[in-house]
Coordinates of C-alpha atoms in Angstrom, one line a residue:
Chain A
M172 CA 124.0 22.0 155.6
R173 CA 120.4 21.3 156.9
I174 CA 119.8 25.0 157.4
N175 CA 121.0 25.8 153.9
R176 CA 118.6 23.2 152.4
R177 CA 115.7 24.6 154.4
R178 CA 116.4 28.1 153.3
Y179 CA 116.7 26.9 149.8
L180 CA 113.3 25.2 150.1
T181 CA 111.7 28.3 151.6
Q182 CA 113.0 30.3 148.7
K183 CA 111.6 27.8 146.2
V184 CA 108.2 27.7 147.8
A185 CA 108.0 31.5 148.1
K186 CA 108.9 31.8 144.4
I187 CA 106.1 29.4 143.4
L188 CA 103.5 31.1 145.6
I189 CA 104.4 34.5 144.3
W190 CA 104.2 33.3 140.7
M191 CA 100.9 31.7 141.4
A192 CA 99.5 34.9 142.9
A193 CA 100.5 36.9 139.9
L194 CA 99.4 34.3 137.4
S195 CA 96.0 33.8 138.9
T196 CA 95.4 37.5 139.0
M197 CA 96.3 37.8 135.4
G198 CA 94.3 34.6 134.6
V199 CA 91.1 35.9 136.1
M200 CA 91.5 39.2 134.3
A201 CA 92.2 37.5 131.0
L202 CA 89.2 35.2 131.5
I203 CA 86.8 38.1 132.0
V204 CA 88.2 40.1 129.1
L205 CA 88.4 37.2 126.8
Q206 CA 84.8 36.1 127.7
V207 CA 83.4 39.5 127.0
L208 CA 85.5 40.1 123.9
S209 CA 84.8 36.7 122.3
E210 CA 81.1 37.1 122.8
G211 CA 81.1 40.8 121.9
I212 CA 83.5 41.3 119.1
P213 CA 81.4 39.5 116.5
V214 CA 78.7 42.1 117.2
L215 CA 81.1 45.0 116.6
S216 CA 80.9 46.8 113.3
P217 CA 81.1 50.4 112.2
R218 CA 77.3 50.5 112.2
F219 CA 77.3 49.3 115.8
F220 CA 79.3 52.3 116.8
L221 CA 77.7 54.9 114.6
E222 CA 74.0 54.0 114.9
S223 CA 71.8 54.8 117.8
P224 CA 69.9 52.0 119.6
R225 CA 66.5 51.1 118.2
S226 CA 63.6 49.3 120.0
M227 CA 65.2 49.6 123.5
G228 CA 68.6 48.5 122.2
R229 CA 67.5 45.2 120.7
E230 CA 68.6 46.6 117.3
G231 CA 70.8 49.3 116.0
G232 CA 74.0 50.4 117.6
I233 CA 75.2 52.2 120.7
F234 CA 76.1 55.7 119.3
S235 CA 74.0 57.7 121.8
T236 CA 75.5 55.8 124.8
I237 CA 79.0 56.5 123.6
I238 CA 78.1 60.2 123.5
G239 CA 76.5 59.9 126.9
T240 CA 79.6 58.2 128.4
I241 CA 82.0 60.9 126.9
A242 CA 79.8 63.8 128.1
L243 CA 79.5 62.5 131.6
T244 CA 83.2 61.8 131.9
V245 CA 84.2 65.2 130.5
V246 CA 81.9 66.9 133.1
A247 CA 83.3 64.8 135.9
I248 CA 86.9 65.4 135.0
V249 CA 86.5 69.2 134.3
V250 CA 84.9 69.6 137.8
A251 CA 87.0 67.1 139.8
T252 CA 90.5 68.0 138.5
P253 CA 90.7 71.6 139.7
L254 CA 89.0 70.8 143.0
G255 CA 91.2 67.7 143.6
V256 CA 94.5 69.2 142.5
G257 CA 93.7 72.4 144.4
T258 CA 92.9 70.4 147.6
A259 CA 96.2 68.4 147.2
I260 CA 98.1 71.6 146.8
F261 CA 96.4 73.0 149.9
L262 CA 97.3 69.9 151.9
G263 CA 100.8 69.6 150.6
E264 CA 102.0 73.2 150.4
Y265 CA 99.6 75.6 152.0
T266 CA 98.9 74.0 155.4
R267 CA 101.1 72.4 158.0
E268 CA 100.1 69.1 159.5
G269 CA 97.5 69.9 162.1
R270 CA 93.9 69.6 162.9
I271 CA 92.6 71.1 159.7
S272 CA 94.7 68.9 157.4
R273 CA 93.8 65.8 159.5
V274 CA 90.1 66.5 159.3
I275 CA 90.3 67.0 155.5
R276 CA 92.4 63.8 155.1
F277 CA 89.9 61.9 157.3
G278 CA 87.1 63.2 155.1
I279 CA 88.9 62.2 151.9
G280 CA 89.5 58.7 153.4
C281 CA 85.8 58.3 154.2
L282 CA 84.8 59.5 150.7
A283 CA 87.2 57.0 149.2
G284 CA 85.6 54.2 151.1
V285 CA 82.0 55.0 150.3
P286 CA 80.3 52.6 147.9
S287 CA 79.4 54.2 144.6
I288 CA 75.7 53.6 145.0
I289 CA 75.8 56.1 148.0
F290 CA 77.3 58.7 145.6
G291 CA 74.4 57.9 143.3
L292 CA 71.8 58.3 146.1
F293 CA 73.5 61.6 147.1
G294 CA 73.5 62.8 143.6
F295 CA 69.9 61.9 143.1
V296 CA 68.7 63.6 146.3
F297 CA 70.9 66.7 146.0
F298 CA 71.5 67.4 142.3
V299 CA 68.5 65.7 140.7
I300 CA 65.8 66.6 143.2
Y301 CA 67.0 69.4 145.5
L302 CA 68.8 71.5 142.9
N303 CA 66.2 70.5 140.4
M304 CA 68.7 69.6 137.7
G305 CA 66.8 66.4 136.9
W306 CA 68.3 63.3 135.4
S307 CA 70.9 65.0 133.3
I308 CA 74.5 65.1 132.1
L309 CA 75.1 67.8 134.7
S310 CA 73.7 65.8 137.7
G311 CA 75.5 62.7 136.6
G312 CA 78.8 64.4 135.9
L313 CA 78.7 66.2 139.3
A314 CA 78.0 63.0 141.2
L315 CA 80.8 61.2 139.3
A316 CA 83.1 64.1 140.1
A317 CA 82.3 63.6 143.8
M318 CA 83.1 59.9 143.4
I319 CA 86.5 60.3 141.7
L320 CA 87.6 63.3 143.9
P321 CA 89.4 61.2 146.5
T322 CA 91.3 59.3 143.9
I323 CA 92.5 62.6 142.2
I324 CA 93.4 64.2 145.6
C325 CA 95.4 61.2 146.8
T326 CA 97.4 60.6 143.7
A327 CA 98.1 64.4 143.3
E328 CA 99.2 64.6 146.9
E329 CA 101.6 61.7 146.5
A330 CA 102.9 63.3 143.3
L331 CA 103.6 66.5 145.2
K332 CA 105.2 64.7 148.0
A333 CA 107.6 63.1 145.6
I334 CA 109.1 66.4 144.5
P335 CA 112.5 66.9 146.2
Y336 CA 112.4 69.6 148.9
S337 CA 115.5 71.2 147.3
F338 CA 113.3 72.5 144.4
R339 CA 111.2 74.4 146.8
E340 CA 114.2 75.8 148.6
V341 CA 115.9 76.9 145.4
S342 CA 112.7 78.6 144.2
Y343 CA 112.3 80.5 147.4
S344 CA 116.0 81.3 147.5
L345 CA 115.7 83.0 144.1
G346 CA 112.9 85.3 145.5
G347 CA 109.9 83.2 144.5
T348 CA 106.6 83.5 146.3
K349 CA 104.7 80.5 147.4
W350 CA 102.4 80.6 144.3
E351 CA 105.4 81.0 141.9
T352 CA 107.1 78.1 143.6
V353 CA 104.0 75.9 143.3
T354 CA 103.2 76.8 139.7
R355 CA 106.8 77.0 138.3
A356 CA 108.9 74.6 140.4
I357 CA 106.5 72.0 141.8
L358 CA 103.5 71.5 139.5
P359 CA 105.4 70.9 136.2
N360 CA 107.4 68.1 137.9
A361 CA 104.3 66.6 139.6
M362 CA 102.4 66.6 136.3
P363 CA 103.0 62.9 135.4
G364 CA 101.7 61.8 138.8
I365 CA 98.7 64.1 138.7
F366 CA 97.9 63.0 135.2
T367 CA 97.9 59.4 136.2
G368 CA 95.3 60.2 138.9
I369 CA 93.1 62.0 136.3
I370 CA 93.3 59.0 134.0
L371 CA 92.2 56.7 136.9
G372 CA 89.3 59.1 137.4
V373 CA 88.5 58.9 133.7
C374 CA 88.4 55.1 133.7
R375 CA 86.3 55.0 136.9
S376 CA 83.8 57.4 135.3
I377 CA 83.6 55.5 132.1
E378 CA 82.9 52.2 134.0
E379 CA 80.6 53.5 136.7
T380 CA 77.0 52.2 136.6
A381 CA 75.3 52.8 140.0
V382 CA 76.0 56.5 140.2
V383 CA 74.9 57.1 136.7
I384 CA 71.7 55.2 136.7
L385 CA 70.5 57.3 139.6
T386 CA 71.6 60.7 138.4
A387 CA 71.8 60.7 134.6
G388 CA 68.8 58.5 133.8
S389 CA 68.7 56.0 131.0
S390 CA 67.5 57.9 127.9
L391 CA 68.6 56.6 124.6
I392 CA 68.1 59.9 122.8
I393 CA 71.2 61.8 121.7
P394 CA 71.7 64.6 124.3
T395 CA 71.4 68.2 123.2
S396 CA 72.4 70.1 126.3
L397 CA 74.0 69.6 129.8
F398 CA 70.4 69.2 131.1
S399 CA 69.6 66.3 128.8
P400 CA 69.3 62.8 130.4
V401 CA 71.7 60.2 128.9
R402 CA 72.5 56.5 129.1
T403 CA 76.2 55.5 129.3
M404 CA 77.6 52.4 127.9
S405 CA 77.9 50.7 131.2
V406 CA 74.3 51.5 132.1
H407 CA 73.2 50.3 128.6
F408 CA 75.1 47.0 129.2
Y409 CA 73.4 46.6 132.6
I410 CA 69.9 47.2 131.3
L411 CA 70.3 45.0 128.2
A412 CA 71.6 42.1 130.3
R413 CA 69.5 42.6 133.4
E414 CA 66.2 43.0 131.6
G415 CA 67.0 40.3 129.1
I416 CA 66.6 42.6 126.2
S417 CA 69.5 41.2 124.2
M418 CA 72.5 39.4 125.5
E419 CA 74.1 39.7 122.1
M420 CA 73.9 43.5 122.2
A421 CA 75.0 43.5 125.8
Y422 CA 78.2 41.7 125.0
G423 CA 78.8 44.0 122.1
T424 CA 78.5 47.0 124.4
G425 CA 80.7 45.3 127.0
A426 CA 83.4 44.7 124.4
A427 CA 83.2 48.3 123.2
L428 CA 83.5 49.4 126.8
I429 CA 86.6 47.4 127.4
L430 CA 88.1 48.6 124.1
L431 CA 87.4 52.2 125.1
V432 CA 89.1 51.9 128.4
L433 CA 92.0 50.2 126.8
F434 CA 92.2 53.0 124.2
V435 CA 92.1 55.7 126.9
N436 CA 95.0 54.0 128.8
I437 CA 97.1 53.5 125.7
V438 CA 96.7 57.1 124.6
A439 CA 97.4 58.4 128.1
N440 CA 100.5 56.3 128.5
W441 CA 101.8 57.4 125.2
R442 CA 101.2 61.1 126.0
L443 CA 102.7 60.6 129.4
N444 CA 105.9 59.0 128.1
R445 CA 106.3 61.8 125.6
Y446 CA 105.9 64.4 128.3
I447 CA 108.5 62.7 130.5
R448 CA 110.9 62.2 127.6
K449 CA 110.7 65.8 126.7
R450 CA 111.7 66.9 130.2
A451 CA 114.3 64.3 131.2
Chain B
M81 CA 136.4 88.7 168.1
S82 CA 138.7 91.2 166.6
A83 CA 139.7 92.7 163.3
I84 CA 137.2 95.0 161.9
P85 CA 137.7 94.8 158.1
S86 CA 139.3 97.9 156.5
S87 CA 137.0 97.8 153.5
P88 CA 133.5 99.1 153.7
L89 CA 130.9 96.8 155.2
K90 CA 128.1 95.2 153.2
A91 CA 126.4 93.6 156.3
E92 CA 126.9 93.4 160.0
V93 CA 125.7 90.6 162.3
K94 CA 125.0 91.9 165.8
K95 CA 124.2 89.6 168.7
L96 CA 122.5 87.0 166.6
N97 CA 120.8 84.1 168.4
F98 CA 119.0 81.4 166.5
Y99 CA 116.7 78.7 167.9
Y100 CA 115.3 75.5 166.3
N101 CA 112.2 75.4 168.5
L102 CA 113.8 75.1 172.0
V103 CA 117.3 74.2 170.8
Q104 CA 119.7 77.2 170.5
A105 CA 121.9 76.7 167.5
L106 CA 123.6 80.1 167.4
N107 CA 124.7 81.9 170.5
D108 CA 125.3 85.7 170.4
V109 CA 127.3 85.7 167.2
N110 CA 128.7 88.9 165.7
L111 CA 130.3 89.3 162.3
P112 CA 131.2 92.1 160.0
I113 CA 130.8 91.2 156.3
A114 CA 133.2 93.3 154.1
E115 CA 131.8 94.5 150.8
K116 CA 133.1 92.7 147.7
R117 CA 135.2 90.4 149.8
I118 CA 135.0 86.7 150.5
T119 CA 134.2 85.8 154.1
A120 CA 134.6 82.1 154.9
L121 CA 132.8 80.2 157.7
I122 CA 134.8 77.2 158.9
G123 CA 134.3 74.7 161.7
P124 CA 133.5 71.1 162.5
S125 CA 130.2 69.5 161.5
G126 CA 127.3 70.7 163.5
C127 CA 128.9 73.9 164.7
G128 CA 126.2 76.0 163.1
K129 CA 127.9 77.3 159.9
T130 CA 125.1 76.4 157.6
T131 CA 122.5 77.5 160.1
Y132 CA 124.3 80.9 160.2
L133 CA 124.5 81.2 156.5
R134 CA 120.8 80.4 156.1
C135 CA 119.9 83.3 158.4
F136 CA 121.1 85.7 155.7
N137 CA 118.4 84.7 153.2
R138 CA 115.8 83.8 155.8
M139 CA 115.7 80.2 154.7
H140 CA 114.7 79.2 158.2
D141 CA 111.4 80.9 157.7
L142 CA 110.3 78.0 155.5
Y143 CA 110.0 75.7 158.5
P144 CA 107.9 76.1 161.6
G145 CA 109.2 76.8 165.0
N146 CA 112.4 78.6 164.0
R147 CA 113.2 81.9 165.8
Y148 CA 115.8 84.6 165.3
E149 CA 117.0 87.2 167.8
G150 CA 119.4 90.1 167.3
E151 CA 120.2 91.9 164.0
I152 CA 121.7 91.3 160.6
I153 CA 122.1 94.8 159.2
L154 CA 122.3 95.1 155.4
Y155 CA 124.1 98.2 154.1
P156 CA 123.7 100.8 152.6
D157 CA 120.1 101.1 153.6
Q158 CA 120.5 99.5 157.1
L159 CA 117.8 97.0 156.6
N160 CA 117.6 94.4 159.4
I161 CA 117.3 91.2 157.4
I162 CA 115.9 89.1 160.2
S163 CA 113.3 91.5 161.5
P164 CA 109.8 89.9 161.4
K165 CA 108.7 93.2 159.7
V166 CA 110.9 92.5 156.7
D167 CA 109.4 90.3 154.0
P168 CA 111.7 87.3 153.5
I169 CA 111.0 87.5 149.7
E170 CA 112.4 91.0 149.7
V171 CA 115.6 89.7 151.4
R172 CA 115.9 86.8 149.0
M173 CA 115.6 89.2 146.0
R174 CA 118.8 90.9 147.2
I175 CA 120.7 87.9 148.6
S176 CA 121.1 84.7 146.5
M177 CA 122.3 81.3 147.5
V178 CA 124.2 78.4 146.0
F179 CA 123.5 75.1 147.7
Q180 CA 125.7 72.2 148.6
K181 CA 124.6 69.8 145.9
P182 CA 124.1 71.0 142.3
N183 CA 120.3 71.3 142.1
P184 CA 119.1 72.5 138.7
F185 CA 115.4 72.4 138.0
P186 CA 114.4 69.8 135.4
K187 CA 114.2 72.6 132.9
T188 CA 116.5 73.8 130.1
V189 CA 119.8 75.6 130.8
F190 CA 118.1 78.8 129.7
E191 CA 115.0 78.4 131.9
N192 CA 117.1 77.5 134.9
V193 CA 119.1 80.7 134.7
A194 CA 116.0 82.7 133.8
Y195 CA 114.0 81.4 136.8
G196 CA 114.8 84.3 139.2
L197 CA 114.1 86.8 136.4
R198 CA 110.8 85.2 135.5
V199 CA 109.5 85.2 139.1
R200 CA 110.4 88.9 139.1
G201 CA 108.0 89.3 136.2
E202 CA 110.5 89.7 133.4
A203 CA 109.0 88.3 130.2
R204 CA 110.7 90.2 127.5
R205 CA 112.6 87.6 125.5
N206 CA 115.5 89.8 124.4
L207 CA 116.2 91.0 127.9
L208 CA 116.0 87.5 129.3
E209 CA 118.4 86.3 126.7
E210 CA 120.8 89.1 127.4
K211 CA 120.8 88.6 131.1
V212 CA 121.0 84.8 130.9
E213 CA 124.0 85.1 128.6
K214 CA 125.7 87.6 131.0
A215 CA 125.1 85.3 134.0
L216 CA 126.4 82.3 132.2
K217 CA 129.5 84.3 131.2
Q218 CA 130.0 85.4 134.8
A219 CA 129.7 81.8 135.9
A220 CA 132.4 80.8 133.3
L221 CA 129.9 78.4 131.7
W222 CA 128.9 80.3 128.5
E223 CA 131.5 78.8 126.2
E224 CA 130.6 75.3 127.3
V225 CA 126.9 75.5 126.9
K226 CA 126.2 78.2 124.4
D227 CA 125.2 75.7 121.7
R228 CA 122.9 73.7 124.0
I229 CA 121.3 76.4 125.9
H230 CA 117.9 74.8 125.3
D231 CA 119.0 71.4 126.3
L232 CA 117.9 70.0 129.7
A233 CA 120.2 71.0 132.5
F234 CA 120.5 67.4 133.7
N235 CA 122.6 66.6 130.7
L236 CA 125.5 68.8 132.1
S237 CA 128.2 67.3 134.2
G238 CA 128.1 67.8 138.0
G239 CA 130.6 70.7 137.9
Q240 CA 128.8 72.4 135.1
Q241 CA 125.5 72.0 136.9
Q242 CA 127.0 73.7 140.0
R243 CA 128.2 76.6 137.8
L244 CA 124.8 76.7 136.3
C245 CA 123.4 77.1 139.8
I246 CA 125.8 79.9 140.3
A247 CA 124.7 81.6 137.1
R248 CA 121.1 81.1 138.2
A249 CA 121.9 82.9 141.5
L250 CA 123.8 85.6 139.7
A251 CA 121.2 86.4 137.1
T252 CA 119.2 88.6 139.3
N253 CA 122.2 90.8 140.4
P254 CA 122.3 89.9 144.0
E255 CA 124.1 92.1 146.5
I256 CA 125.4 89.1 148.5
L257 CA 126.0 85.6 147.2
L258 CA 125.9 82.8 149.8
F259 CA 127.7 79.5 149.2
D260 CA 126.8 76.5 151.3
E261 CA 129.7 74.1 150.8
P262 CA 129.4 74.5 147.0
T263 CA 132.1 71.9 146.1
S264 CA 131.5 69.1 148.6
A265 CA 129.7 67.0 145.9
L266 CA 132.3 67.7 143.2
D267 CA 135.6 66.2 142.0
P268 CA 138.9 68.0 142.4
T269 CA 139.0 69.5 138.8
A270 CA 135.4 70.8 139.1
T271 CA 136.2 72.1 142.6
S272 CA 139.2 74.1 141.4
K273 CA 137.1 75.6 138.6
I274 CA 134.5 76.7 141.1
E275 CA 137.1 78.1 143.4
E276 CA 138.6 80.2 140.6
L277 CA 135.2 81.4 139.7
I278 CA 134.4 82.4 143.3
M279 CA 137.6 84.5 143.4
Q280 CA 136.6 86.2 140.1
L281 CA 133.1 87.0 141.4
K282 CA 134.2 89.0 144.4
K283 CA 134.9 91.9 142.0
E284 CA 131.2 92.2 141.6
V285 CA 129.5 90.8 144.6
T286 CA 130.0 90.2 148.3
I287 CA 130.4 86.5 149.1
I288 CA 130.0 84.4 152.2
I289 CA 131.1 80.8 151.9
V290 CA 130.6 77.9 154.3
T291 CA 133.2 75.2 153.8
H292 CA 134.4 72.0 155.3
N293 CA 137.6 72.2 153.4
M294 CA 140.1 74.4 155.3
Q295 CA 142.5 74.6 152.3
Q296 CA 139.5 76.0 150.3
A297 CA 138.9 78.7 152.9
A298 CA 142.6 79.5 152.9
R299 CA 142.8 79.7 149.1
V300 CA 139.7 81.7 148.3
S301 CA 138.7 83.9 151.3
D302 CA 139.8 87.3 152.5
Y303 CA 138.3 86.9 156.0
T304 CA 137.7 83.7 158.0
A305 CA 135.4 83.0 160.9
F306 CA 136.0 79.9 162.9
M307 CA 132.9 78.6 164.5
Y308 CA 132.4 76.0 167.3
L309 CA 129.3 74.9 169.1
G310 CA 127.2 77.8 167.7
E311 CA 129.7 80.5 168.6
I312 CA 132.3 82.4 166.6
I313 CA 135.6 81.5 168.3
E314 CA 137.8 83.6 166.1
F315 CA 137.4 86.1 163.2
D316 CA 140.2 87.7 161.3
K317 CA 141.9 88.1 158.0
T318 CA 142.3 84.7 156.5
D319 CA 146.1 84.9 156.5
K320 CA 146.2 85.7 160.1
V321 CA 143.7 82.9 161.1
F322 CA 145.7 80.3 159.2
T323 CA 149.2 81.4 160.1
H324 CA 148.9 83.0 163.6
P325 CA 145.6 82.1 165.1
S326 CA 145.2 83.9 168.4
I327 CA 143.0 81.2 170.0
R328 CA 144.2 77.7 170.9
L329 CA 140.9 76.0 169.7
T330 CA 141.3 77.6 166.3
E331 CA 144.9 76.4 166.0
E332 CA 143.9 72.9 167.0
Y333 CA 141.1 72.8 164.4
I334 CA 143.2 74.2 161.5
T335 CA 146.1 71.8 162.3
G336 CA 143.6 68.9 162.2
R337 CA 143.8 67.9 165.8
F338 CA 140.0 67.7 166.0
G339 CA 137.0 68.3 163.7

């Protein structure tokens, strides 16, 4: 009976510890979100979203930074998705485990571990200076694309790995080529996983500050082309808070940022569930 | 080895050796495949039946380190299926396969059957519809699914899914249809439906079937090859193999003394 009691006790302690881990994680998250939202939401109004900042952001809204955020994210995703998914397909379907795939995976692993400020520095030296693209949407988007590439590759590769081998065999047995097998039998089934990776990339692009500040500048003017400099919402938040311009406006921007990320995730989830329901 | 079939040959295996890397899985096997007849491969687990079957559509080419020696001649054009010079895709366009477990794609019934046609570049809707309907009728599935042809294939029962896979393999008019233990994942009712279907199909196509189930081989096939340890021990008309096997090992296997 002693053993039983000990096992019972272990079970109880484990349960409490695990609950505590989960609750404290959620608690910290809730604390941050609530803090920003409670300070920021009073600032939010239609005018806050639709007016551009005036006098360095002390007054007006955040319209131009919303445009900047969206523009950079779109460039980053448009560039990183085909490269990332293509690399994942190469690793999963077009090459056997060997030296080349190991070198590529090692490279991806390194990229994933690099702090974002390094991507910023790289973007600044390479895109802004060397390629003479200046502080611009293009420079910023390309640097962000490099930053989110490992995420997209890894999630896409996992999604491809999860496809049962029988689908490949059936497709080949019906006379399919490798390309037909990839595009008709594998990719459609891996789409939900790949999409999840892309959404992760979207959220990281929206939130990123260090890369953007070094590659896209901090202009508050509404951009007119890919070569215009922009300021994103996160950078705006950083500058407002760091330079003590207006904590009120900073919190407003922070709240808008959190709501944007929430919105992206909700819409993505909804689309994803619809896609999955339609197919299964 | 005996008994050359009296009907014309669709294919002929000559001195086939097959290696998984260094491990030899098939040892100098020969086998005539009679046209529009059913040839069954029987034998205990691990004897090489499935390995043998998968040589016919070059499935082994999908994995590294596999090696063929010898010939599988496909008639009438005397193409050596396993020659490295022959493109496996060309072989698979002529020889289809039905797998052990029903494995429809997560697509609609229609798109499953149309898959082989689509990879061949067929995009004309009316032609696809016509061929899909024909294949589903051949697979004795049309009546059951004609009203839900655009539903997902996963909504069908296991037996229906396997008949769908047969329709998918038939849609491209293969010359040979390979069955790899097609009923081992099905219940008895679904099994007897598939067996009936296989017997119907030999009017149109040459069939090779691997089976664990000796009664199944006896019921459906015209010729039977008994395999053991990567070799063909006995090949003859099915009646002969099951009533008067000429080799002791065959007799022991079919009477259930080992296997």
